[in-house]
Short mmCIF file of C-alpha atoms in Angstrom, two decimals:
data_model
loop_
_atom_site.label_atom_id
_atom_site.label_comp_id
_atom_site.label_asym_id
_atom_site.label_seq_id
_atom_site.Cartn_x
_atom_site.Cartn_y
_atom_site.Cartn_z
CA MET M 989 -5.32 -18.24 -0.19
CA THR M 990 -8.81 -20.14 -0.64
CA SER M 991 -9.05 -23.92 -1.06
CA ALA M 992 -12.14 -26.17 -1.34
CA ASN M 993 -11.95 -26.93 2.48
CA HIS M 994 -12.04 -23.60 3.57
CA LEU M 995 -15.13 -22.50 1.70
CA SER M 996 -17.21 -21.64 4.71
CA LEU M 997 -19.18 -18.76 4.75
CA GLU M 998 -17.50 -17.76 7.83
CA THR M 999 -14.16 -18.21 6.59
CA LEU M 1000 -15.10 -16.01 3.51
CA ARG M 1001 -16.55 -13.12 5.90
CA GLN M 1002 -13.13 -13.02 7.70
CA THR M 1003 -11.27 -12.54 4.50
CA LEU M 1004 -13.82 -9.78 3.55
CA ILE M 1005 -13.49 -8.27 6.82
CA ARG M 1006 -9.68 -8.31 6.58
CA GLN M 1007 -9.82 -6.82 2.93
CA GLU M 1008 -11.77 -3.69 4.51
CA GLU M 1009 -8.45 -2.62 6.04
CA THR M 1010 -6.36 -3.05 2.77
CA LEU M 1011 -9.05 -0.86 1.24
CA ILE M 1012 -9.44 1.63 3.74
CA PHE M 1013 -5.53 1.99 4.04
CA ALA M 1014 -5.36 2.22 0.37
CA PHE M 1015 -7.83 5.11 0.09
CA ILE M 1016 -6.24 7.01 3.02
CA GLU M 1017 -2.84 6.78 1.07
CA ARG M 1018 -4.20 7.93 -2.07
CA ALA M 1019 -5.99 10.67 -0.44
CA GLN M 1020 -2.39 12.36 0.55
CA PHE M 1021 -2.21 13.59 -3.19
CA LYS M 1022 -4.59 15.86 -5.29
CA GLN M 1023 -6.81 14.59 -7.88
CA ASN M 1024 -4.18 15.06 -10.57
CA GLN M 1025 -6.24 14.52 -13.50
CA PRO M 1026 -3.64 14.13 -16.18
CA CYS M 1027 -2.82 10.83 -14.67
CA TYR M 1028 -5.93 9.69 -16.27
CA THR M 1029 -6.13 11.56 -19.58
CA PRO M 1030 -5.04 9.54 -22.34
CA GLY M 1031 -1.99 11.18 -24.31
CA ALA M 1032 -1.52 13.67 -21.40
CA MET M 1033 2.07 11.94 -20.67
CA GLU M 1034 2.84 11.22 -24.22
CA ALA M 1035 6.56 10.93 -23.54
CA LEU M 1036 6.04 8.39 -20.90
CA SER M 1037 2.80 6.45 -22.26
CA GLY M 1038 2.11 7.68 -25.55
CA ASN M 1039 -1.86 7.37 -26.37
CA GLN M 1040 -2.45 5.68 -23.13
CA SER M 1041 -3.01 7.33 -19.97
CA MET M 1042 -0.51 7.41 -17.48
CA LEU M 1043 -2.58 5.12 -15.06
CA ASP M 1044 -3.16 2.57 -17.96
CA PHE M 1045 0.56 2.44 -18.61
CA PHE M 1046 1.50 1.92 -15.00
CA MET M 1047 -1.27 -0.67 -14.77
CA LEU M 1048 -0.10 -2.68 -17.69
CA LYS M 1049 3.53 -2.89 -16.74
CA THR M 1050 2.54 -3.71 -13.01
CA GLU M 1051 0.27 -6.69 -14.38
CA GLU M 1052 2.90 -7.84 -16.75
CA LEU M 1053 5.25 -8.19 -13.94
CA HIS M 1054 2.51 -9.85 -11.56
CA ALA M 1055 1.66 -12.07 -14.34
CA LEU M 1056 5.07 -13.49 -14.56
CA SER M 1057 4.75 -14.62 -11.23
CA ARG M 1058 1.32 -16.06 -11.62
CA ARG M 1059 -0.73 -13.84 -9.94
CA TYR M 1060 -3.67 -14.24 -12.52
CA ILE M 1061 -3.90 -17.91 -12.54
CA SER M 1062 -5.45 -17.53 -8.82
CA PRO M 1063 -9.27 -17.58 -9.20
CA GLU M 1064 -9.05 -14.65 -6.75
CA GLU M 1065 -7.32 -12.24 -9.12
CA HIS M 1066 -8.62 -10.54 -12.13
CA ALA M 1067 -6.33 -8.62 -14.50
CA PHE M 1068 -7.29 -5.23 -15.95
CA ASN M 1069 -5.43 -5.91 -19.05
CA THR M 1070 -6.02 -8.90 -21.49
CA ALA M 1071 -2.61 -9.42 -23.36
CA LEU M 1072 -0.37 -10.51 -20.37
CA PRO M 1073 2.59 -12.76 -20.43
CA LYS M 1074 2.50 -16.25 -19.25
CA PRO M 1075 3.69 -17.07 -15.81
CA LEU M 1076 7.13 -18.24 -15.47
CA LEU M 1077 6.61 -19.64 -11.71
CA PRO M 1078 5.05 -23.09 -11.70
CA ALA M 1079 1.25 -23.00 -10.83
CA PHE M 1080 0.37 -22.82 -7.15
CA GLU M 1081 -1.18 -26.17 -6.10
CA TRP M 1082 -4.84 -25.86 -5.14
CA THR M 1083 -8.13 -27.06 -5.88
CA ALA M 1084 -10.21 -24.08 -7.25
CA PRO M 1085 -12.94 -23.85 -5.14
CA ILE M 1086 -15.22 -22.24 -7.69
CA VAL M 1087 -16.35 -23.16 -11.05
CA GLN M 1088 -14.84 -21.98 -14.25
CA ASN M 1089 -16.45 -18.69 -15.34
CA THR M 1090 -15.97 -15.61 -17.50
CA ILE M 1091 -16.85 -12.82 -14.98
CA ASN M 1092 -14.51 -10.05 -14.94
CA SER M 1093 -15.96 -6.75 -13.69
CA ASN M 1094 -12.89 -4.80 -13.68
CA ASP M 1095 -14.05 -2.33 -16.47
CA GLU M 1096 -16.63 -1.20 -14.23
CA ILE M 1097 -14.59 -0.92 -11.28
CA LYS M 1098 -12.26 1.22 -12.88
CA ARG M 1099 -14.89 3.50 -14.57
CA TYR M 1100 -16.44 4.09 -10.99
CA TYR M 1101 -13.10 4.62 -9.36
CA LEU M 1102 -12.06 7.45 -11.95
CA ASP M 1103 -15.36 8.89 -12.18
CA VAL M 1104 -16.72 8.68 -8.38
CA ILE M 1105 -13.98 7.53 -6.09
CA ILE M 1106 -11.04 9.75 -6.92
CA SER M 1107 -13.15 12.91 -6.46
CA LYS M 1108 -14.60 11.73 -3.35
CA ILE M 1109 -11.40 10.85 -1.36
CA CYS M 1110 -8.84 13.46 -2.87
CA GLN M 1111 -8.66 17.26 -2.95
CA PRO M 1112 -9.41 18.83 -6.21
CA GLY M 1113 -6.47 20.10 -8.40
CA ASP M 1114 -2.76 19.02 -9.37
CA CYS M 1115 -0.20 18.79 -6.79
CA GLY M 1116 2.41 16.98 -9.52
CA ASN M 1117 2.75 13.83 -7.59
CA TYR M 1118 1.78 11.66 -10.52
CA GLY M 1119 3.92 8.56 -10.00
CA SER M 1120 2.62 8.48 -6.32
CA SER M 1121 -0.68 8.88 -7.17
CA VAL M 1122 -0.77 6.29 -9.73
CA THR M 1123 0.89 3.84 -7.59
CA CYS M 1124 -1.71 4.19 -5.00
CA ASP M 1125 -4.53 4.14 -7.74
CA ILE M 1126 -3.22 0.67 -8.80
CA ILE M 1127 -3.30 -0.65 -5.19
CA CYS M 1128 -6.86 0.76 -4.74
CA LEU M 1129 -8.06 -0.67 -8.06
CA GLN M 1130 -6.52 -4.17 -7.20
CA ALA M 1131 -7.73 -4.27 -3.88
CA LEU M 1132 -11.53 -3.01 -4.93
CA SER M 1133 -11.08 -5.89 -7.75
CA LYS M 1134 -10.27 -8.54 -5.38
CA ARG M 1135 -13.17 -7.61 -2.89
CA ILE M 1136 -15.62 -7.35 -5.32
CA HIS M 1137 -14.94 -10.57 -7.20
CA TYR M 1138 -14.74 -12.35 -3.79
CA GLY M 1139 -18.52 -12.42 -4.52
CA LYS M 1140 -17.80 -15.62 -6.57
CA PHE M 1141 -16.59 -17.34 -3.58
CA VAL M 1142 -19.49 -16.19 -1.47
CA ALA M 1143 -22.03 -17.26 -4.20
CA GLU M 1144 -20.30 -20.71 -4.30
CA ALA M 1145 -20.60 -21.03 -0.64
CA LYS M 1146 -24.11 -20.10 -0.52
CA PHE M 1147 -25.01 -22.45 -3.34
CA LEU M 1148 -23.35 -25.21 -1.49
CA ALA M 1149 -25.46 -24.37 1.42
CA GLU M 1150 -28.82 -24.50 -0.32
CA PRO M 1151 -28.41 -26.35 -3.66
CA GLU M 1152 -31.94 -27.18 -4.33
CA ALA M 1153 -33.24 -23.68 -3.88
CA TYR M 1154 -30.49 -22.11 -6.06
CA THR M 1155 -30.69 -24.82 -8.82
CA ASP M 1156 -34.35 -24.17 -9.30
CA LEU M 1157 -33.79 -20.23 -9.66
CA ILE M 1158 -30.67 -20.87 -11.92
CA GLN M 1159 -32.80 -23.17 -14.08
CA ARG M 1160 -35.39 -20.58 -14.35
CA LYS M 1161 -32.80 -17.77 -15.14
CA ASP M 1162 -34.67 -16.00 -12.29
CA THR M 1163 -32.25 -13.08 -11.72
CA ALA M 1164 -34.52 -11.21 -9.32
CA GLY M 1165 -35.29 -14.30 -7.25
CA ILE M 1166 -31.30 -15.30 -6.97
CA MET M 1167 -30.61 -11.71 -5.93
CA ASN M 1168 -33.53 -12.09 -3.17
CA GLN M 1169 -32.10 -15.32 -1.99
CA LEU M 1170 -28.68 -13.97 -1.90
CA VAL M 1171 -29.06 -10.66 -0.07
CA ASN M 1172 -29.07 -10.41 3.76
CA LYS M 1173 -29.73 -6.64 4.67
CA GLU M 1174 -28.63 -7.49 8.45
CA VAL M 1175 -25.14 -8.52 7.37
CA GLU M 1176 -24.96 -5.33 4.93
CA HIS M 1177 -25.88 -3.01 7.70
CA ARG M 1178 -23.18 -4.75 9.85
CA VAL M 1179 -20.57 -4.13 7.25
CA LEU M 1180 -21.50 -0.42 6.79
CA LYS M 1181 -21.31 0.26 10.28
CA ARG M 1182 -18.07 -1.72 10.75
CA VAL M 1183 -16.35 0.06 7.67
CA TRP M 1184 -17.62 3.62 9.20
CA ASN M 1185 -16.00 2.78 12.47
CA LYS M 1186 -12.62 1.54 10.74
CA ALA M 1187 -12.33 4.66 8.35
CA SER M 1188 -12.91 6.90 11.66
CA ALA M 1189 -10.22 4.75 13.62
CA TYR M 1190 -7.58 4.34 10.76
CA GLY M 1191 -7.94 7.91 9.35
CA ARG M 1192 -6.83 9.94 12.34
CA ASP M 1193 -3.95 10.23 14.58
CA PRO M 1194 -5.27 8.55 17.83
CA ASP M 1195 -3.67 11.67 19.94
CA PHE M 1196 -5.62 13.96 18.11
CA ASN M 1197 -9.22 12.45 17.84
CA ASP M 1198 -10.90 15.69 17.33
CA ALA M 1199 -8.84 16.32 13.99
CA ALA M 1200 -10.58 15.79 10.80
CA PRO M 1201 -10.02 12.27 9.44
CA LYS M 1202 -8.11 11.89 6.29
CA VAL M 1203 -10.98 10.45 4.44
CA LEU M 1204 -14.50 11.03 5.78
CA PRO M 1205 -16.06 7.75 7.12
CA ASP M 1206 -19.14 8.62 5.28
CA VAL M 1207 -17.34 8.72 2.25
CA ILE M 1208 -15.81 5.19 2.54
CA ALA M 1209 -19.25 3.68 3.86
CA ASP M 1210 -20.89 5.37 0.85
CA ILE M 1211 -18.36 3.65 -1.49
CA TYR M 1212 -19.42 0.18 0.24
CA GLN M 1213 -23.07 0.97 0.18
CA TYR M 1214 -23.45 2.44 -3.38
CA PHE M 1215 -20.68 0.52 -5.22
CA ILE M 1216 -18.87 -2.36 -3.77
CA ILE M 1217 -22.12 -4.25 -2.06
CA PRO M 1218 -24.17 -3.92 -5.23
CA LEU M 1219 -21.55 -4.82 -7.75
CA THR M 1220 -20.40 -7.59 -5.41
CA CYS M 1221 -24.20 -8.81 -5.52
CA LYS M 1222 -24.07 -8.50 -9.26
CA VAL M 1223 -21.07 -10.75 -9.64
CA GLU M 1224 -22.76 -13.10 -7.18
CA VAL M 1225 -25.70 -13.26 -9.62
CA GLU M 1226 -23.62 -13.55 -12.77
CA TYR M 1227 -21.80 -16.31 -11.02
CA LEU M 1228 -24.61 -18.14 -10.32
CA LEU M 1229 -26.15 -18.06 -13.83
CA GLN M 1230 -23.08 -19.89 -14.98
CA ARG M 1231 -23.00 -22.17 -12.12
CA LEU M 1232 -24.56 -25.10 -13.92
CA ASP M 1233 -23.17 -24.70 -17.27
CA MET H 494 6.70 17.90 -2.10
CA THR H 495 8.88 19.99 -0.57
CA SER H 496 10.60 23.25 -1.80
CA ALA H 497 12.77 25.67 -0.44
CA ASN H 498 10.04 28.15 1.46
CA HIS H 499 8.52 24.90 3.05
CA LEU H 500 11.63 23.90 4.80
CA SER H 501 10.60 24.72 8.22
CA LEU H 502 11.28 22.10 10.70
CA GLU H 503 7.57 22.20 11.80
CA THR H 504 6.33 21.43 8.11
CA LEU H 505 9.26 18.59 8.12
CA ARG H 506 7.63 17.33 11.25
CA GLN H 507 4.16 17.12 9.91
CA THR H 508 5.56 15.21 6.84
CA LEU H 509 7.33 12.61 9.00
CA ILE H 510 4.12 12.17 11.28
CA ARG H 511 2.18 11.53 8.17
CA GLN H 512 4.90 9.03 6.91
CA GLU H 513 4.17 7.06 10.29
CA GLU H 514 0.95 6.04 8.66
CA THR H 515 2.43 4.86 5.67
CA LEU H 516 4.99 2.95 7.36
CA ILE H 517 2.48 1.45 9.66
CA PHE H 518 -0.18 0.62 7.27
CA ALA H 519 2.55 -1.01 5.19
CA PHE H 520 3.52 -3.15 7.93
CA ILE H 521 0.25 -4.31 8.76
CA GLU H 522 -0.27 -5.30 4.95
CA ARG H 523 2.83 -7.17 5.00
CA ALA H 524 1.88 -8.97 8.24
CA GLN H 525 -1.03 -10.75 6.56
CA PHE H 526 1.45 -13.20 4.77
CA LYS H 527 4.15 -15.38 6.63
CA GLN H 528 7.64 -14.77 6.14
CA ASN H 529 8.08 -16.71 2.72
CA GLN H 530 11.75 -17.09 2.87
CA PRO H 531 12.16 -18.03 -0.82
CA CYS H 532 11.29 -14.56 -1.82
CA TYR H 533 14.50 -13.52 -0.49
CA THR H 534 16.93 -16.30 -1.30
CA PRO H 535 18.87 -15.49 -4.72
CA GLY H 536 17.96 -18.41 -7.45
CA ALA H 537 15.14 -19.88 -5.34
CA MET H 538 12.88 -18.74 -8.28
CA GLU H 539 15.17 -19.19 -11.04
CA ALA H 540 12.61 -19.57 -13.82
CA LEU H 541 11.52 -16.01 -12.86
CA SER H 542 14.51 -14.24 -11.66
CA GLY H 543 17.30 -16.24 -12.54
CA ASN H 544 20.22 -15.61 -9.97
CA GLN H 545 18.48 -12.84 -8.45
CA SER H 546 16.21 -13.25 -5.46
CA MET H 547 12.38 -12.67 -6.51
CA LEU H 548 12.40 -9.36 -4.22
CA ASP H 549 15.31 -7.95 -6.10
CA PHE H 550 13.93 -8.70 -9.32
CA PHE H 551 10.48 -7.14 -8.54
CA MET H 552 12.30 -4.17 -7.02
CA LEU H 553 14.43 -3.72 -10.25
CA LYS H 554 11.31 -3.86 -12.38
CA THR H 555 9.40 -1.48 -10.11
CA GLU H 556 12.18 1.08 -9.97
CA GLU H 557 12.56 0.84 -13.86
CA LEU H 558 9.09 1.66 -14.16
CA HIS H 559 9.31 4.57 -11.62
CA ALA H 560 12.41 6.00 -12.95
CA LEU H 561 10.70 6.54 -16.26
CA SER H 562 8.08 8.58 -14.41
CA ARG H 563 10.90 10.61 -12.71
CA ARG H 564 10.48 9.23 -9.18
CA TYR H 565 14.40 9.35 -8.73
CA ILE H 566 14.98 13.14 -9.75
CA SER H 567 13.15 14.08 -6.47
CA PRO H 568 15.77 14.62 -3.80
CA GLU H 569 13.39 12.82 -1.51
CA GLU H 570 13.49 9.59 -3.20
CA HIS H 571 16.46 7.01 -3.37
CA ALA H 572 16.71 4.02 -5.64
CA PHE H 573 17.55 0.58 -4.49
CA ASN H 574 19.27 -0.23 -7.89
CA THR H 575 21.97 1.96 -9.63
CA ALA H 576 21.66 1.16 -13.22
CA LEU H 577 18.07 2.65 -14.02
CA PRO H 578 16.62 4.32 -17.16
CA LYS H 579 16.44 8.08 -17.83
CA PRO H 580 13.03 9.81 -16.99
CA LEU H 581 10.71 10.12 -19.98
CA LEU H 582 8.64 13.02 -18.16
CA PRO H 583 10.15 16.34 -17.94
CA ALA H 584 11.70 17.26 -14.68
CA PHE H 585 9.28 18.85 -11.91
CA GLU H 586 10.13 22.17 -11.39
CA TRP H 587 11.39 22.69 -7.85
CA THR H 588 14.33 24.30 -6.03
CA ALA H 589 16.08 21.58 -4.29
CA PRO H 590 16.04 22.62 -0.82
CA ILE H 591 19.03 20.64 0.39
CA VAL H 592 22.63 20.34 -1.09
CA GLN H 593 23.85 18.04 -3.46
CA ASN H 594 24.98 14.89 -1.77
CA THR H 595 25.91 11.39 -2.24
CA ILE H 596 24.45 9.56 0.83
CA ASN H 597 22.16 6.63 0.11
CA SER H 598 21.51 4.14 3.10
CA ASN H 599 19.36 1.75 1.14
CA ASP H 600 21.67 -1.32 1.52
CA GLU H 601 21.65 -0.67 5.14
CA ILE H 602 17.94 -0.44 5.10
CA LYS H 603 17.39 -3.45 2.97
CA ARG H 604 19.61 -5.47 5.23
CA TYR H 605 17.91 -4.67 8.43
CA TYR H 606 14.36 -5.19 6.76
CA LEU H 607 15.34 -8.62 5.58
CA ASP H 608 17.15 -9.64 8.73
CA VAL H 609 14.86 -8.12 11.36
CA ILE H 610 11.89 -6.64 10.41
CA ILE H 611 10.28 -9.48 8.30
CA SER H 612 10.75 -11.82 11.22
CA LYS H 613 9.36 -9.36 13.68
CA ILE H 614 6.06 -8.54 11.76
CA CYS H 615 5.31 -12.02 9.89
CA GLN H 616 4.49 -15.33 11.25
CA PRO H 617 7.24 -17.86 10.59
CA GLY H 618 6.82 -20.30 7.64
CA ASP H 619 5.68 -20.22 3.95
CA CYS H 620 2.09 -19.46 2.59
CA GLY H 621 3.13 -19.57 -0.89
CA ASN H 622 1.78 -16.02 -1.30
CA TYR H 623 5.12 -14.75 -2.81
CA GLY H 624 3.95 -12.20 -5.32
CA SER H 625 1.68 -10.57 -2.80
CA SER H 626 4.52 -10.50 0.01
CA VAL H 627 6.95 -9.06 -2.48
CA THR H 628 4.63 -6.18 -3.46
CA CYS H 629 4.31 -5.48 0.21
CA ASP H 630 7.89 -5.50 0.98
CA ILE H 631 8.79 -3.05 -1.82
CA ILE H 632 6.19 -0.70 -0.39
CA CYS H 633 7.92 -1.14 3.20
CA LEU H 634 11.17 -0.65 1.86
CA GLN H 635 10.38 2.44 -0.40
CA ALA H 636 8.49 3.94 2.74
CA LEU H 637 11.59 3.23 5.01
CA SER H 638 13.98 4.79 2.60
CA LYS H 639 12.05 7.74 2.22
CA ARG H 640 11.40 8.20 5.86
CA ILE H 641 15.12 7.70 6.76
CA HIS H 642 16.60 9.92 3.98
CA TYR H 643 14.09 12.64 4.98
CA GLY H 644 16.82 13.34 7.73
CA LYS H 645 18.60 15.13 4.95
CA PHE H 646 15.85 17.86 5.03
CA VAL H 647 15.80 17.76 8.65
CA ALA H 648 19.59 18.27 8.89
CA GLU H 649 19.41 21.07 6.37
CA ALA H 650 16.45 22.87 8.48
CA LYS H 651 18.58 22.49 11.71
CA PHE H 652 21.60 23.71 9.98
CA LEU H 653 19.72 26.96 8.66
CA ALA H 654 18.44 27.37 12.20
CA GLU H 655 21.82 27.43 13.72
CA PRO H 656 24.61 28.14 11.04
CA GLU H 657 27.34 29.07 13.14
CA ALA H 658 27.13 26.33 15.65
CA TYR H 659 26.95 23.71 12.87
CA THR H 660 29.68 25.26 10.67
CA ASP H 661 32.06 25.17 13.41
CA LEU H 662 31.48 21.40 14.27
CA ILE H 663 31.43 20.47 10.57
CA GLN H 664 34.68 22.09 10.00
CA ARG H 665 36.22 20.41 12.88
CA LYS H 666 34.72 17.11 11.62
CA ASP H 667 33.39 16.48 15.09
CA THR H 668 30.88 13.93 14.51
CA ALA H 669 29.97 13.05 17.99
CA GLY H 670 29.53 16.79 18.44
CA ILE H 671 27.10 17.05 15.36
CA MET H 672 25.00 14.22 16.86
CA ASN H 673 24.93 15.86 20.21
CA GLN H 674 23.61 18.93 18.68
CA LEU H 675 20.96 17.32 16.55
CA VAL H 676 19.49 15.06 19.00
CA ASN H 677 16.32 15.90 21.02
CA LYS H 678 15.39 13.20 23.30
CA GLU H 679 11.95 14.62 24.07
CA VAL H 680 10.82 14.72 20.49
CA GLU H 681 12.07 11.27 20.24
CA HIS H 682 10.33 10.02 23.11
CA ARG H 683 6.97 11.52 21.72
CA VAL H 684 7.61 9.96 18.38
CA LEU H 685 7.73 6.63 20.03
CA LYS H 686 4.59 7.05 22.14
CA ARG H 687 2.67 8.43 19.00
CA VAL H 688 3.84 5.54 17.10
CA TRP H 689 2.84 3.03 19.61
CA ASN H 690 -0.60 4.62 19.83
CA LYS H 691 -1.01 4.57 16.02
CA ALA H 692 0.07 1.00 15.71
CA SER H 693 -2.43 0.34 18.51
CA ALA H 694 -5.21 2.03 16.75
CA TYR H 695 -4.62 1.00 13.28
CA GLY H 696 -3.80 -2.74 13.82
CA ARG H 697 -7.29 -3.47 15.37
CA ASP H 698 -10.63 -3.70 14.34
CA PRO H 699 -12.30 -1.02 16.52
CA ASP H 700 -15.31 -3.01 17.07
CA PHE H 701 -13.08 -5.81 18.76
CA ASN H 702 -10.76 -3.89 21.04
CA ASP H 703 -9.50 -6.73 23.00
CA ALA H 704 -8.44 -8.77 19.97
CA ALA H 705 -4.63 -9.00 19.40
CA PRO H 706 -3.45 -6.36 16.97
CA LYS H 707 -2.00 -7.26 13.62
CA VAL H 708 1.49 -6.08 14.38
CA LEU H 709 2.49 -5.51 17.87
CA PRO H 710 2.64 -1.81 18.70
CA ASP H 711 5.83 -2.80 20.78
CA VAL H 712 7.33 -4.20 17.41
CA ILE H 713 6.63 -0.97 15.56
CA ALA H 714 8.10 1.35 18.55
CA ASP H 715 11.11 -0.92 18.64
CA ILE H 716 11.74 -0.54 14.79
CA TYR H 717 11.42 3.26 15.14
CA GLN H 718 13.68 3.23 18.43
CA TYR H 719 16.26 0.72 17.40
CA PHE H 720 16.49 1.39 13.71
CA ILE H 721 14.57 4.28 12.08
CA ILE H 722 15.56 6.94 14.49
CA PRO H 723 19.35 5.99 14.66
CA LEU H 724 19.83 5.47 11.00
CA THR H 725 17.96 8.82 10.50
CA CYS H 726 20.46 10.51 12.82
CA LYS H 727 23.37 8.89 10.90
CA VAL H 728 21.91 10.28 7.71
CA GLU H 729 21.54 13.69 9.25
CA VAL H 730 25.23 13.57 10.40
CA GLU H 731 26.67 12.34 7.01
CA TYR H 732 24.51 15.00 5.29
CA LEU H 733 25.94 17.91 7.40
CA LEU H 734 29.45 16.53 7.03
CA GLN H 735 29.00 16.98 3.15
CA ARG H 736 26.95 20.38 3.86
CA LEU H 737 29.96 22.70 3.41
CA ASP H 738 31.82 20.80 0.35
#
């Protein structure tokens, strides 16, 4: 739970580091099952989900439930669906530490997950465990969404640390300049190394260290390098472009 | 997915070993949040769940969704609720490798989880992350239920390996004798050691090996020693007592 007085870059980094575990665990869990393409084909489970894919149907039902318990009033959370019920629980009391914005990259997240990630972490084919697969998919997608949209908090903290430099770049709509100001290649390198090490440790039985890991550490590091980190940067830039509105 | 020709003790053991990861990951995820007692108090979230506890409400809604996609027609799965909708998906084709039985230990599992496990794995207090806590609880409870009821498959495999000895004990309703025949202290010892090692490896950032683990390995080993293993044995005995009906 983030509030205004926790918006230090160090606290945010600790949160992002903890989210690595959540993501790696989620990928390892999904990797138990084959790719199970019918889960993602609209109409393939017509009796259950009509024209929707099974994943879309499960995601909608899950988000409807989570919306009732106020998940999506948190600035950390972003729904994959738009028409969701209003929360039945009273709003959590917090001071939103970021400004109002309209950024939601979930469509892009879902597309990459379906097009790339599933085929990288799961064996090809169909094992029939559709419900289990889709349940894992939702945990993966929600964890990716949370991790990537955390870029908004990171961007806000970076803005507050150097308001003049960012204000100038934002007013000139200098997207490349903002990106250049945000990126820290040394930090990125440390993230990739740490994620590789975690994937290696968590994907194995420690008593059988020479067994193949359940998901290759290279695959997890690649997902960070080619997808999570760049899309997080994109969210950071988009957020900053709206920062002064 | 288990089918008749996979009912070897070795295959079952591999499945149980894999389920250790699922359980340990689930406990580590839940441990991110405080105990959050209001989630378990009936009526504490009246606007959301009426007289039910928030956990019971989320579990019911989750099981209703999973029932539609045929989760509970699998002999591996046991619902925490009784009044659930019929599956909309056609039944998965398999030959049930165990006999019909009425065993469902979920009430006992839920009681132990709420009374003991949460307070062992989570910090005391209330962090307000109720939806996140309950979502993790459901994953923990479902994983515990699956692991413990797997005793039915183990019992069937043991029965098939020594049908005369078990038939005699079952016909004499010799519960203590059945238990004695089932138990293998050497295997149990190996399970506890392996679970401790996994909890130690998965609960830490491998780059900071001297940091405290997210859930103490002793806690996870104790949950196995004092709850999961004895309750699994109880399920095995109950199953065998119904085996010849």
